[in-house]
Amino acid sequence: MPGMRLARWAAAVPMAALALATIYPLVFTANVAMKTRRDYVLDRFSPAASPRFDNIAEAWAGAGMARYFANSFVVVAFSVLLLLLLGSMAGFALSRLRFRGSTVIFLGCLAGLFVPFQVIMVPLTRIMADSGLVDTYPGLILAYVAQFLPFTVFLMTSHYRTIPAEIVDAARIDGNTVYGVYRRIMLPLGVPALLSVGILNTLFCWNDVLISLLMMPSPEHRTLMIGVNSLRGQYSDDIPTFASGVLIAAVPVLMIYLFLQRRIADGVTAGSTKG
């Protein structure tokens, strides 16, 4: 028994340290956002003596955060919808349809998971520029789809392979076409995986900086993360207002983590249930 108790403490201490290291930056940022500039200069680590929300209002209005929010929402919404549609259809085809080259296509998608974006960013930017898609919503949406589609296809293929083949065979015997099997059988059964993959892709696209920085150079087309980065120049001598902008950008991600954490965990482990 003493050995088990010691083992539990040995596991609890590093986990507590990891949790503290994760939570402290958020608490520090929220505390700074509620300080005046004078209080921050005097002691940046002390709790805010009289919490105020003026900095948050100033960051929202003064830096045009509403426009950045709208840009991110439009791009992320269309990107995730397109990813789910294409990933679901490709996953169904690769897991349940027999056609020549399916294994090669699946391995190609699998290989795409291991290619860093830095390797493809130059040719991708060149293709987008030649097509006139740089600094446009469709250009950034297509770039997100190209980057995250292999991950989506891999997870959806793994999920569809867990569905018994007898269900698909019974649907075909009942007279369903391939499209009917996908729409009436596989798509409803794939909803749990689609939710998990949708949440993960939403987080990937929402938190992205590099791709949107390359694809959206104009200030009016900036996404939220690029807009927050630009606050550094606008509020370089006003750290509480800059911290307020960071806090505003973090709120949607925190809400997703808090309310959908089980779905996120399911999405991370979905690909390991069956290869």
PDB file of N, CA and C in Angstrom, residues 83 87 109-110 112-113 145-158 196-201 204 264 267-268 270-271:
ATOM      1  N   LEU A  83     -13.948  20.519 -45.473  1.00  0.00           N
ATOM      2  CA  LEU A  83     -13.119  19.406 -44.991  1.00  0.00           C
ATOM      3  C   LEU A  83     -13.978  18.213 -44.587  1.00  0.00           C
ATOM      4  N   GLY A  87     -13.664  14.909 -46.632  1.00  0.00           N
ATOM      5  CA  GLY A  87     -13.076  13.854 -45.805  1.00  0.00           C
ATOM      6  C   GLY A  87     -14.024  12.698 -45.597  1.00  0.00           C
ATOM      7  N   CYS A 109      -2.476   9.897 -48.631  1.00  0.00           N
ATOM      8  CA  CYS A 109      -3.073  10.751 -47.578  1.00  0.00           C
ATOM      9  C   CYS A 109      -2.306  10.600 -46.274  1.00  0.00           C
ATOM     10  N   LEU A 110      -1.918   9.353 -45.970  1.00  0.00           N
ATOM     11  CA  LEU A 110      -1.160   9.104 -44.736  1.00  0.00           C
ATOM     12  C   LEU A 110       0.182   9.832 -44.780  1.00  0.00           C
ATOM     13  N   GLY A 112       0.803  12.532 -46.316  1.00  0.00           N
ATOM     14  CA  GLY A 112       0.562  13.965 -46.178  1.00  0.00           C
ATOM     15  C   GLY A 112       0.560  14.440 -44.744  1.00  0.00           C
ATOM     16  N   LEU A 113       0.307  13.508 -43.798  1.00  0.00           N
ATOM     17  CA  LEU A 113       0.317  13.877 -42.381  1.00  0.00           C
ATOM     18  C   LEU A 113       1.709  14.240 -41.900  1.00  0.00           C
ATOM     19  N   VAL A 145      -7.934  23.593 -46.545  1.00  0.00           N
ATOM     20  CA  VAL A 145      -8.396  22.269 -46.970  1.00  0.00           C
ATOM     21  C   VAL A 145      -7.213  21.412 -47.420  1.00  0.00           C
ATOM     22  N   ALA A 146      -6.302  22.005 -48.185  1.00  0.00           N
ATOM     23  CA  ALA A 146      -5.131  21.254 -48.636  1.00  0.00           C
ATOM     24  C   ALA A 146      -4.263  20.810 -47.461  1.00  0.00           C
ATOM     25  N   GLN A 147      -4.151  21.632 -46.447  1.00  0.00           N
ATOM     26  CA  GLN A 147      -3.283  21.318 -45.311  1.00  0.00           C
ATOM     27  C   GLN A 147      -3.884  20.262 -44.386  1.00  0.00           C
ATOM     28  N   PHE A 148      -5.192  20.345 -44.135  1.00  0.00           N
ATOM     29  CA  PHE A 148      -5.794  19.487 -43.112  1.00  0.00           C
ATOM     30  C   PHE A 148      -6.627  18.339 -43.672  1.00  0.00           C
ATOM     31  N   LEU A 149      -6.770  18.223 -44.987  1.00  0.00           N
ATOM     32  CA  LEU A 149      -7.553  17.130 -45.556  1.00  0.00           C
ATOM     33  C   LEU A 149      -6.938  15.751 -45.294  1.00  0.00           C
ATOM     34  N   PRO A 150      -5.621  15.559 -45.387  1.00  0.00           N
ATOM     35  CA  PRO A 150      -5.070  14.221 -45.081  1.00  0.00           C
ATOM     36  C   PRO A 150      -5.438  13.745 -43.685  1.00  0.00           C
ATOM     37  N   PHE A 151      -5.377  14.627 -42.698  1.00  0.00           N
ATOM     38  CA  PHE A 151      -5.752  14.261 -41.328  1.00  0.00           C
ATOM     39  C   PHE A 151      -7.225  13.852 -41.268  1.00  0.00           C
ATOM     40  N   THR A 152      -8.084  14.604 -41.942  1.00  0.00           N
ATOM     41  CA  THR A 152      -9.518  14.309 -41.933  1.00  0.00           C
ATOM     42  C   THR A 152      -9.811  12.980 -42.614  1.00  0.00           C
ATOM     43  N   VAL A 153      -9.189  12.755 -43.764  1.00  0.00           N
ATOM     44  CA  VAL A 153      -9.416  11.497 -44.493  1.00  0.00           C
ATOM     45  C   VAL A 153      -8.936  10.306 -43.667  1.00  0.00           C
ATOM     46  N   PHE A 154      -7.795  10.452 -43.026  1.00  0.00           N
ATOM     47  CA  PHE A 154      -7.254   9.350 -42.224  1.00  0.00           C
ATOM     48  C   PHE A 154      -8.209   8.970 -41.090  1.00  0.00           C
ATOM     49  N   LEU A 155      -8.703   9.959 -40.360  1.00  0.00           N
ATOM     50  CA  LEU A 155      -9.592   9.662 -39.241  1.00  0.00           C
ATOM     51  C   LEU A 155     -10.944   9.117 -39.705  1.00  0.00           C
ATOM     52  N   MET A 156     -11.489   9.684 -40.779  1.00  0.00           N
ATOM     53  CA  MET A 156     -12.784   9.197 -41.252  1.00  0.00           C
ATOM     54  C   MET A 156     -12.661   7.789 -41.827  1.00  0.00           C
ATOM     55  N   THR A 157     -11.565   7.490 -42.521  1.00  0.00           N
ATOM     56  CA  THR A 157     -11.357   6.129 -43.030  1.00  0.00           C
ATOM     57  C   THR A 157     -11.252   5.140 -41.877  1.00  0.00           C
ATOM     58  N   SER A 158     -10.510   5.512 -40.839  1.00  0.00           N
ATOM     59  CA  SER A 158     -10.371   4.626 -39.674  1.00  0.00           C
ATOM     60  C   SER A 158     -11.716   4.396 -39.004  1.00  0.00           C
ATOM     61  N   SER A 196     -16.031  15.054 -33.886  1.00  0.00           N
ATOM     62  CA  SER A 196     -14.675  15.137 -33.330  1.00  0.00           C
ATOM     63  C   SER A 196     -13.715  15.785 -34.314  1.00  0.00           C
ATOM     64  N   VAL A 197     -13.770  15.339 -35.573  1.00  0.00           N
ATOM     65  CA  VAL A 197     -12.865  15.893 -36.584  1.00  0.00           C
ATOM     66  C   VAL A 197     -13.190  17.367 -36.847  1.00  0.00           C
ATOM     67  N   GLY A 198     -14.484  17.693 -36.819  1.00  0.00           N
ATOM     68  CA  GLY A 198     -14.868  19.087 -37.028  1.00  0.00           C
ATOM     69  C   GLY A 198     -14.326  20.000 -35.939  1.00  0.00           C
ATOM     70  N   ILE A 199     -14.393  19.529 -34.693  1.00  0.00           N
ATOM     71  CA  ILE A 199     -13.869  20.339 -33.581  1.00  0.00           C
ATOM     72  C   ILE A 199     -12.365  20.537 -33.721  1.00  0.00           C
ATOM     73  N   LEU A 200     -11.651  19.445 -34.013  1.00  0.00           N
ATOM     74  CA  LEU A 200     -10.193  19.555 -34.144  1.00  0.00           C
ATOM     75  C   LEU A 200      -9.809  20.472 -35.302  1.00  0.00           C
ATOM     76  N   ASN A 201     -10.482  20.327 -36.447  1.00  0.00           N
ATOM     77  CA  ASN A 201     -10.166  21.193 -37.586  1.00  0.00           C
ATOM     78  C   ASN A 201     -10.511  22.651 -37.287  1.00  0.00           C
ATOM     79  N   PHE A 204      -7.607  23.893 -35.307  1.00  0.00           N
ATOM     80  CA  PHE A 204      -6.429  24.066 -36.159  1.00  0.00           C
ATOM     81  C   PHE A 204      -6.535  25.355 -36.973  1.00  0.00           C
ATOM     82  N   ILE A 264     -13.008  16.195 -28.209  1.00  0.00           N
ATOM     83  CA  ILE A 264     -11.636  16.419 -28.669  1.00  0.00           C
ATOM     84  C   ILE A 264     -10.781  15.189 -28.373  1.00  0.00           C
ATOM     85  N   GLY A 267     -11.589  12.487 -30.778  1.00  0.00           N
ATOM     86  CA  GLY A 267     -11.011  12.744 -32.093  1.00  0.00           C
ATOM     87  C   GLY A 267      -9.541  12.413 -32.153  1.00  0.00           C
ATOM     88  N   VAL A 268      -8.823  12.697 -31.055  1.00  0.00           N
ATOM     89  CA  VAL A 268      -7.386  12.414 -31.025  1.00  0.00           C
ATOM     90  C   VAL A 268      -7.127  10.915 -31.064  1.00  0.00           C
ATOM     91  N   ALA A 270      -9.307   8.588 -32.228  1.00  0.00           N
ATOM     92  CA  ALA A 270     -10.121   7.876 -33.222  1.00  0.00           C
ATOM     93  C   ALA A 270      -9.265   7.068 -34.180  1.00  0.00           C
ATOM     94  N   GLY A 271      -8.127   7.599 -34.574  1.00  0.00           N
ATOM     95  CA  GLY A 271      -7.291   6.907 -35.553  1.00  0.00           C
ATOM     96  C   GLY A 271      -6.559   5.717 -35.003  1.00  0.00           C
TER      97      GLY A 271
END
